[in-house]
Amino acid sequence: MTQYEAVIGIECHVELKTQSKMFCGCPNAFGGEPNTQVCPVCLALPGALPVANEAAIAHMIRAGLAFDAEIPAFSKFDRKNYFYPDMPKDYQISQFDMPLTQGGVVKYWLEDGTMKECRLTRIHLEEDTGKSSHAGSGDGRIAGSTHSLVDFNRAGVPLMECVSEPDIRSAKEAVGYLEALKRTFVQLGVSDVKMEEGSLRCDANVSIRPVGQAEYGTKAEIKNMNSFRSVERAIESEIARQIEIVESGGRVIQETRGWDEVHGTTHSMRSKEQAHDYRYFPDPDLVPMEVSRDLVERIRSGMPEVPWKRFERYRAEYRINALQATQLLDDGPLAAYFDAAVAASGNPQQSLNFVLGDLSRLANESGTAVGASKVTPALLAELIGLLEAKTINSKIAKGVIERTWQTGDSPKAIVEREGLAQTTDSAAIEKFVDDVLAANPKVVEEYRGGKVGVAGFLVGAVMKASQGKANPAMVQELVKKKLG
Amino acid sequence: MDETVSATAASIADAVNAKARSAREVTDAMLAHVDAVDDRVGAYLTRLHDLARAQADRVDARVAAGEKLPLAGVPLAVKDNMCLTGTRTTCGSKILEHWVAPYTNTAVARMLDAGAIPIGKTNLDEFAMGSSCENSALGVTRNPYDPGCVPGGSSGGSAAAVAANEAAIGLGSDTGGSIREPAAFCNLVGFKPTYGRISRYGLIAFASSLDQIGPFARTVEDAALAYDAMAGHDPMDSTSIDRAVESTADHLRTDLRGLKVGLVREFDTEGLGGEIDAVYKKAYADLEALGAEIVEVGLPSAKYGLATYYLIAPAECSSNLARFDGVRYGLRVDAADVGAMYEATRAAGFGPEVKRRILIGTYALSSGYYDAYYVRAQKARTLIAQDFRTAFASCDLIACPAASSPAFPFDSKSDPYSMYLMDYYTIPMSLAGLPAVSVPCGWVKASADSSPMPMGLQLTSPIFSERLLLGAAHAYERATNHAALRGPAVGAPA
Amino acid sequence: MSSDKIDVRYVAKLARIALTDDEVERFGAQLGDLLEHVQALGELDVAAVPATAQVVESRNVQRADTVRPTLDRETVLAQAPQRQGPFFRVPRIIAEAE
């Protein structure tokens, strides 16, 4: 039987996080009352002119640098001409042959930690359209609707389009790639990437070919995928559909297909016979951009470490497993906190245990982010120091960190004030052991009868009697010695 | 009739600033004059009686408070492709016939801030596409010097208004000659500044890389006052130039000593007919008599100007005019689906010349033709601009005709291309972004029994040299004073 | 330069202007004439000439990312050919893969 592999490329539209729109001063905010965030420019009133938002351009440079893309010295805006009711000018200001970023590589990983790469073709800057809602079809869909209602609040919101090379080979890889984009853009502050608010929208070009074949098969473009989960399902369904066609002797045709979330299948979106002819040309209302190397370096120096580099560092230097590393990386501030804690404590493993364990739990319970809590990385390092010095054991530490979380008091002060330091005084420990053995003659009997497992019970009882302060190793040793 | 209506902007502003006359008196006299004569001229599409009086009262209050305003009380005619809050702004098109602008064009706002009084919005070739004003869908404008002739275009309404003393200053927009040609036809000074000197924000675009606002006036000094009020950077227009503006009205010259004036080898006027040729030969001799050194310069690519322009301007307009789609404002012709609605709306809303230009521009940008037409035209544009740079290495100014003929009778140019030829002398400067001014330079009779009609001398100079250009134009005007030879047939003060 | 005959119907479709048969014929002839004149540009040797999109040589004209006042919604919708509540209303959009 022929084995097939999928060849997938992804086009992603991501709304940039700015105060104002791309070419005018209207607010870039989701969810306003319809047609209240508009002005002559974004409504395309006669005579209005665009002026580019410098923050959006800086975001593009950030996004490009995150993926080691080339930032050309010269870039410009072009008009993409086509009519659509929610596009006010009936052309979109976009970038055609000289985008702000060219090339680049998205490094991402799968659940098991395998690193993958997908090359970027380009990332270019454009403006979003308004939103149409379709009425009369009952289900809000365009098919069968009788009319549409248009809200232009979103029109002119800055949008970047990330176009990938066809380097992706499975639905899981597609999701890994998208997660990498999302993680990166969120952590750079470039976008909020809220798919449910439409701030990330993607299309996938999917084709299949027999393993070993160099040429690409005919691709279908899949649209209407509203979550990473639906991207995964849609691509899987489309791969299966194409394999079935080819296996049964048919041919895949080049077309656009819509993902149907309810039925779990893609369906053909019949395009009108008219070919698109966008008549791109340089926008004469805007002047070209010259991106100085100085600006690029200034932006680069202000960027945090990008997630994939952090991932590789965590894996290689700290031996953190893929799942935990991902958990940290999906929360940029948490990862930054972790890095600070490691720097202060010199102990990655303990730092990781606290950050993903007690601190994350406390953060969940309280609604305060770890980074914003009273447990500063320095205080956490102090606590880890107490553990390393065996001044306290891990059980006591749990209580101390809760206290620090609430009060901000230093772990040392808490331990001292409340007398929580471990007892290493062998006479005192011996007294606890003697008391426990005396109180449990039957258990002692069992042990001596060969049931050595009960030692654990006795050790626990000694620890309890010492209120957790006895050094566990000393207790263990002493119990065994006394039982002979 | 009140003599005030024919007063220059400079003298009106002086009188109002000196409190010898109030802006309100000037305005009332002007409105009365417009109401009396404009039915015969047709300069205005909309008269702004209330707005004008309210603005006049504001100006009087400011003057009373001690302010000196450079255009205090000066009656202003505004081409109806410039937005003015609360006023109908039509572009001479059915598609915008009832559209009321909710914001104001920057140049208009600056004129009003300088004390000018908006008398009304003036007729134009639809979307500024034309050279006779005959392409307006909303009215006919007549040449005040001969009501049987066109006023020129596309800014024909503003030109006719100033010529018929229905305003002291008119605002026009010039894409390929739309200020300079009607100025020549109407015995006026018409000035197109360097591209980017005056903001386009609120000017309804025809061709973005060429459109430029400028004034009509009856004297160079008035044109200079208006330019000084409007010029300067506007953060709302990315193509507006952020560079200090040299004032012009206080630097007008009385001679041309020390200046070299270039005559263009390729713009020989002999082919224009003996009478016209004589007018220009005399004009060049007058420039020399004022002290200029006359040199010959070449503009070898200028003959490609028309072809270049009729690809670039339509290409830009095909995209700029896409927004007139019946969705957000303007005309809508109902249809079953949105695509059919677009097509019906635009078919009914645009006139034939606008359709022609949208079609040619769409074609020039379309797949397979882009490089052959649009890109090639852009490269020709580079050559034309280079020609001027080379020419200006050996001269300070270039003198040539503003139009190849005087104003012509209505309906005499039915073939679109013969109309396009009217802009032969003005298009190259537009493509190069240069400042250029048309100044009255003599009178010619189109035929033995017709009345003499004015001609215009075009002067142009390097970018940003408005002070030199208007200074020289003033010296020529002062020495020759051709404009004063005849008054208009319609609109002359009693 | 090519001197292809202009397909007026196709171009009018792109430009979204309905044309009558009469207009197709008339515009076709007029645009053909204009294209004849434009062929003159073919004489120019422009191989090494850069294209001029704009005569201003400005670069990097950008605005600070700050919010400015918006238009009043009623002012905006008052000019709408058809509105429904706070929305602009348009006839049925025929689904197409855009």
JSON list of C-alpha atoms in Angstrom, two decimals, chain B residues 140-266:
[
{"chain": "B", "resi": 140, "resn": "VAL", "atom": "CA", "xyz": [-23.08, 74.39, -16.71]},
{"chain": "B", "resi": 141, "resn": "THR", "atom": "CA", "xyz": [-20.43, 77.03, -16.04]},
{"chain": "B", "resi": 142, "resn": "ARG", "atom": "CA", "xyz": [-19.88, 79.78, -18.60]},
{"chain": "B", "resi": 143, "resn": "ASN", "atom": "CA", "xyz": [-16.80, 81.81, -19.32]},
{"chain": "B", "resi": 144, "resn": "PRO", "atom": "CA", "xyz": [-17.49, 85.34, -17.98]},
{"chain": "B", "resi": 145, "resn": "TYR", "atom": "CA", "xyz": [-15.51, 86.78, -20.90]},
{"chain": "B", "resi": 146, "resn": "ASP", "atom": "CA", "xyz": [-17.74, 85.02, -23.44]},
{"chain": "B", "resi": 147, "resn": "PRO", "atom": "CA", "xyz": [-20.74, 83.07, -22.16]},
{"chain": "B", "resi": 148, "resn": "GLY", "atom": "CA", "xyz": [-20.64, 81.00, -25.33]},
{"chain": "B", "resi": 149, "resn": "CYS", "atom": "CA", "xyz": [-17.28, 79.59, -24.33]},
{"chain": "B", "resi": 150, "resn": "VAL", "atom": "CA", "xyz": [-16.16, 77.20, -21.63]},
{"chain": "B", "resi": 151, "resn": "PRO", "atom": "CA", "xyz": [-14.33, 78.52, -18.55]},
{"chain": "B", "resi": 152, "resn": "GLY", "atom": "CA", "xyz": [-11.77, 75.74, -18.79]},
{"chain": "B", "resi": 153, "resn": "GLY", "atom": "CA", "xyz": [-11.36, 72.95, -16.33]},
{"chain": "B", "resi": 154, "resn": "SER", "atom": "CA", "xyz": [-11.44, 71.13, -14.29]},
{"chain": "B", "resi": 155, "resn": "SER", "atom": "CA", "xyz": [-11.56, 74.00, -11.77]},
{"chain": "B", "resi": 156, "resn": "GLY", "atom": "CA", "xyz": [-13.81, 76.02, -14.11]},
{"chain": "B", "resi": 157, "resn": "GLY", "atom": "CA", "xyz": [-16.30, 77.12, -11.45]},
{"chain": "B", "resi": 158, "resn": "SER", "atom": "CA", "xyz": [-13.69, 78.72, -9.20]},
{"chain": "B", "resi": 159, "resn": "ALA", "atom": "CA", "xyz": [-12.08, 80.40, -12.21]},
{"chain": "B", "resi": 160, "resn": "ALA", "atom": "CA", "xyz": [-15.40, 81.73, -13.46]},
{"chain": "B", "resi": 161, "resn": "ALA", "atom": "CA", "xyz": [-16.33, 82.92, -9.97]},
{"chain": "B", "resi": 162, "resn": "VAL", "atom": "CA", "xyz": [-13.16, 85.01, -9.59]},
{"chain": "B", "resi": 163, "resn": "ALA", "atom": "CA", "xyz": [-13.37, 86.28, -13.19]},
{"chain": "B", "resi": 164, "resn": "ALA", "atom": "CA", "xyz": [-16.99, 87.40, -12.68]},
{"chain": "B", "resi": 165, "resn": "ASN", "atom": "CA", "xyz": [-16.04, 89.08, -9.40]},
{"chain": "B", "resi": 166, "resn": "GLU", "atom": "CA", "xyz": [-18.08, 86.53, -7.47]},
{"chain": "B", "resi": 167, "resn": "ALA", "atom": "CA", "xyz": [-15.08, 85.97, -5.18]},
{"chain": "B", "resi": 168, "resn": "ALA", "atom": "CA", "xyz": [-11.68, 87.55, -4.72]},
{"chain": "B", "resi": 169, "resn": "ILE", "atom": "CA", "xyz": [-9.88, 84.23, -4.37]},
{"chain": "B", "resi": 170, "resn": "GLY", "atom": "CA", "xyz": [-10.87, 80.87, -5.78]},
{"chain": "B", "resi": 171, "resn": "LEU", "atom": "CA", "xyz": [-9.50, 77.52, -4.71]},
{"chain": "B", "resi": 172, "resn": "GLY", "atom": "CA", "xyz": [-8.83, 74.97, -7.39]},
{"chain": "B", "resi": 173, "resn": "SER", "atom": "CA", "xyz": [-7.03, 71.68, -7.63]},
{"chain": "B", "resi": 174, "resn": "ASP", "atom": "CA", "xyz": [-4.56, 70.94, -10.38]},
{"chain": "B", "resi": 175, "resn": "THR", "atom": "CA", "xyz": [-3.73, 67.39, -11.45]},
{"chain": "B", "resi": 176, "resn": "GLY", "atom": "CA", "xyz": [-2.55, 67.99, -15.01]},
{"chain": "B", "resi": 177, "resn": "GLY", "atom": "CA", "xyz": [-3.42, 71.65, -15.56]},
{"chain": "B", "resi": 178, "resn": "SER", "atom": "CA", "xyz": [-6.79, 72.09, -13.88]},
{"chain": "B", "resi": 179, "resn": "ILE", "atom": "CA", "xyz": [-5.85, 75.44, -12.32]},
{"chain": "B", "resi": 180, "resn": "ARG", "atom": "CA", "xyz": [-3.49, 76.82, -14.95]},
{"chain": "B", "resi": 181, "resn": "GLU", "atom": "CA", "xyz": [-5.68, 76.22, -18.01]},
{"chain": "B", "resi": 182, "resn": "PRO", "atom": "CA", "xyz": [-8.93, 77.75, -16.63]},
{"chain": "B", "resi": 183, "resn": "ALA", "atom": "CA", "xyz": [-6.86, 80.66, -15.26]},
{"chain": "B", "resi": 184, "resn": "ALA", "atom": "CA", "xyz": [-5.61, 81.30, -18.78]},
{"chain": "B", "resi": 185, "resn": "PHE", "atom": "CA", "xyz": [-9.16, 80.99, -20.19]},
{"chain": "B", "resi": 186, "resn": "CYS", "atom": "CA", "xyz": [-10.59, 83.41, -17.60]},
{"chain": "B", "resi": 187, "resn": "ASN", "atom": "CA", "xyz": [-7.92, 86.14, -17.54]},
{"chain": "B", "resi": 188, "resn": "LEU", "atom": "CA", "xyz": [-6.67, 85.14, -14.09]},
{"chain": "B", "resi": 189, "resn": "VAL", "atom": "CA", "xyz": [-3.56, 84.22, -12.21]},
{"chain": "B", "resi": 190, "resn": "GLY", "atom": "CA", "xyz": [-3.68, 80.49, -11.45]},
{"chain": "B", "resi": 191, "resn": "PHE", "atom": "CA", "xyz": [-1.02, 78.91, -9.29]},
{"chain": "B", "resi": 192, "resn": "LYS", "atom": "CA", "xyz": [-0.16, 75.27, -8.69]},
{"chain": "B", "resi": 193, "resn": "PRO", "atom": "CA", "xyz": [2.46, 75.00, -5.93]},
{"chain": "B", "resi": 194, "resn": "THR", "atom": "CA", "xyz": [5.08, 72.25, -5.57]},
{"chain": "B", "resi": 195, "resn": "TYR", "atom": "CA", "xyz": [3.45, 68.87, -5.01]},
{"chain": "B", "resi": 196, "resn": "GLY", "atom": "CA", "xyz": [3.11, 68.33, -1.27]},
{"chain": "B", "resi": 197, "resn": "ARG", "atom": "CA", "xyz": [3.25, 72.03, -0.31]},
{"chain": "B", "resi": 198, "resn": "ILE", "atom": "CA", "xyz": [-0.48, 72.24, 0.44]},
{"chain": "B", "resi": 199, "resn": "SER", "atom": "CA", "xyz": [-2.20, 69.40, 2.25]},
{"chain": "B", "resi": 200, "resn": "ARG", "atom": "CA", "xyz": [-4.54, 67.16, 0.29]},
{"chain": "B", "resi": 201, "resn": "TYR", "atom": "CA", "xyz": [-6.40, 66.03, 3.42]},
{"chain": "B", "resi": 202, "resn": "GLY", "atom": "CA", "xyz": [-10.06, 66.57, 2.62]},
{"chain": "B", "resi": 203, "resn": "LEU", "atom": "CA", "xyz": [-9.45, 67.08, -1.11]},
{"chain": "B", "resi": 204, "resn": "ILE", "atom": "CA", "xyz": [-11.41, 64.35, -2.86]},
{"chain": "B", "resi": 205, "resn": "ALA", "atom": "CA", "xyz": [-8.71, 62.49, -4.74]},
{"chain": "B", "resi": 206, "resn": "PHE", "atom": "CA", "xyz": [-8.51, 62.16, -8.49]},
{"chain": "B", "resi": 207, "resn": "ALA", "atom": "CA", "xyz": [-4.86, 61.11, -8.86]},
{"chain": "B", "resi": 208, "resn": "SER", "atom": "CA", "xyz": [-3.06, 61.14, -5.53]},
{"chain": "B", "resi": 209, "resn": "SER", "atom": "CA", "xyz": [0.50, 61.54, -6.79]},
{"chain": "B", "resi": 210, "resn": "LEU", "atom": "CA", "xyz": [-0.45, 64.56, -8.93]},
{"chain": "B", "resi": 211, "resn": "ASP", "atom": "CA", "xyz": [-3.30, 66.41, -7.19]},
{"chain": "B", "resi": 212, "resn": "GLN", "atom": "CA", "xyz": [-2.35, 69.75, -5.71]},
{"chain": "B", "resi": 213, "resn": "ILE", "atom": "CA", "xyz": [-4.51, 72.60, -4.40]},
{"chain": "B", "resi": 214, "resn": "GLY", "atom": "CA", "xyz": [-3.81, 76.16, -5.44]},
{"chain": "B", "resi": 215, "resn": "PRO", "atom": "CA", "xyz": [-5.41, 79.60, -5.78]},
{"chain": "B", "resi": 216, "resn": "PHE", "atom": "CA", "xyz": [-7.03, 81.63, -8.55]},
{"chain": "B", "resi": 217, "resn": "ALA", "atom": "CA", "xyz": [-6.79, 85.39, -8.18]},
{"chain": "B", "resi": 218, "resn": "ARG", "atom": "CA", "xyz": [-6.98, 88.52, -10.23]},
{"chain": "B", "resi": 219, "resn": "THR", "atom": "CA", "xyz": [-3.45, 89.53, -9.20]},
{"chain": "B", "resi": 220, "resn": "VAL", "atom": "CA", "xyz": [-0.25, 87.67, -8.41]},
{"chain": "B", "resi": 221, "resn": "GLU", "atom": "CA", "xyz": [-0.15, 89.38, -5.03]},
{"chain": "B", "resi": 222, "resn": "ASP", "atom": "CA", "xyz": [-3.55, 87.91, -4.13]},
{"chain": "B", "resi": 223, "resn": "ALA", "atom": "CA", "xyz": [-2.46, 84.45, -5.25]},
{"chain": "B", "resi": 224, "resn": "ALA", "atom": "CA", "xyz": [0.64, 84.83, -3.11]},
{"chain": "B", "resi": 225, "resn": "LEU", "atom": "CA", "xyz": [-1.42, 85.83, -0.05]},
{"chain": "B", "resi": 226, "resn": "ALA", "atom": "CA", "xyz": [-3.60, 82.76, -0.49]},
{"chain": "B", "resi": 227, "resn": "TYR", "atom": "CA", "xyz": [-0.60, 80.48, -0.98]},
{"chain": "B", "resi": 228, "resn": "ASP", "atom": "CA", "xyz": [1.08, 81.86, 2.14]},
{"chain": "B", "resi": 229, "resn": "ALA", "atom": "CA", "xyz": [-2.07, 81.09, 4.12]},
{"chain": "B", "resi": 230, "resn": "MET", "atom": "CA", "xyz": [-2.41, 77.50, 2.89]},
{"chain": "B", "resi": 231, "resn": "ALA", "atom": "CA", "xyz": [1.14, 76.21, 2.47]},
{"chain": "B", "resi": 232, "resn": "GLY", "atom": "CA", "xyz": [2.83, 74.10, 5.09]},
{"chain": "B", "resi": 233, "resn": "HIS", "atom": "CA", "xyz": [3.04, 70.68, 6.61]},
{"chain": "B", "resi": 234, "resn": "ASP", "atom": "CA", "xyz": [-0.08, 68.79, 7.67]},
{"chain": "B", "resi": 235, "resn": "PRO", "atom": "CA", "xyz": [0.34, 65.63, 9.77]},
{"chain": "B", "resi": 236, "resn": "MET", "atom": "CA", "xyz": [-2.90, 64.27, 8.29]},
{"chain": "B", "resi": 237, "resn": "ASP", "atom": "CA", "xyz": [-1.35, 63.96, 4.82]},
{"chain": "B", "resi": 238, "resn": "SER", "atom": "CA", "xyz": [1.66, 61.61, 4.52]},
{"chain": "B", "resi": 239, "resn": "THR", "atom": "CA", "xyz": [2.69, 63.27, 1.26]},
{"chain": "B", "resi": 240, "resn": "SER", "atom": "CA", "xyz": [2.60, 66.77, 2.74]},
{"chain": "B", "resi": 241, "resn": "ILE", "atom": "CA", "xyz": [6.14, 68.11, 2.96]},
{"chain": "B", "resi": 242, "resn": "ASP", "atom": "CA", "xyz": [7.58, 68.85, 6.36]},
{"chain": "B", "resi": 243, "resn": "ARG", "atom": "CA", "xyz": [9.87, 71.68, 5.42]},
{"chain": "B", "resi": 244, "resn": "ALA", "atom": "CA", "xyz": [9.80, 75.38, 6.24]},
{"chain": "B", "resi": 245, "resn": "VAL", "atom": "CA", "xyz": [7.72, 77.46, 3.82]},
{"chain": "B", "resi": 246, "resn": "GLU", "atom": "CA", "xyz": [9.16, 80.65, 2.33]},
{"chain": "B", "resi": 247, "resn": "SER", "atom": "CA", "xyz": [6.59, 83.41, 2.37]},
{"chain": "B", "resi": 248, "resn": "THR", "atom": "CA", "xyz": [5.91, 84.86, -1.07]},
{"chain": "B", "resi": 249, "resn": "ALA", "atom": "CA", "xyz": [3.58, 87.88, -0.78]},
{"chain": "B", "resi": 250, "resn": "ASP", "atom": "CA", "xyz": [6.27, 89.97, 0.90]},
{"chain": "B", "resi": 251, "resn": "HIS", "atom": "CA", "xyz": [8.91, 89.07, -1.71]},
{"chain": "B", "resi": 252, "resn": "LEU", "atom": "CA", "xyz": [7.30, 90.14, -4.98]},
{"chain": "B", "resi": 253, "resn": "ARG", "atom": "CA", "xyz": [9.78, 91.45, -7.53]},
{"chain": "B", "resi": 254, "resn": "THR", "atom": "CA", "xyz": [9.58, 94.39, -9.90]},
{"chain": "B", "resi": 255, "resn": "ASP", "atom": "CA", "xyz": [12.12, 93.15, -12.44]},
{"chain": "B", "resi": 256, "resn": "LEU", "atom": "CA", "xyz": [13.85, 89.98, -13.59]},
{"chain": "B", "resi": 257, "resn": "ARG", "atom": "CA", "xyz": [17.42, 91.17, -13.48]},
{"chain": "B", "resi": 258, "resn": "GLY", "atom": "CA", "xyz": [19.90, 88.42, -12.72]},
{"chain": "B", "resi": 259, "resn": "LEU", "atom": "CA", "xyz": [17.47, 85.66, -13.72]},
{"chain": "B", "resi": 260, "resn": "LYS", "atom": "CA", "xyz": [17.79, 83.27, -16.62]},
{"chain": "B", "resi": 261, "resn": "VAL", "atom": "CA", "xyz": [14.53, 82.34, -18.29]},
{"chain": "B", "resi": 262, "resn": "GLY", "atom": "CA", "xyz": [14.52, 79.15, -20.34]},
{"chain": "B", "resi": 263, "resn": "LEU", "atom": "CA", "xyz": [12.43, 78.78, -23.50]},
{"chain": "B", "resi": 264, "resn": "VAL", "atom": "CA", "xyz": [11.71, 75.17, -24.34]},
{"chain": "B", "resi": 265, "resn": "ARG", "atom": "CA", "xyz": [12.99, 74.04, -27.73]},
{"chain": "B", "resi": 266, "resn": "GLU", "atom": "CA", "xyz": [10.24, 71.44, -28.03]}
]
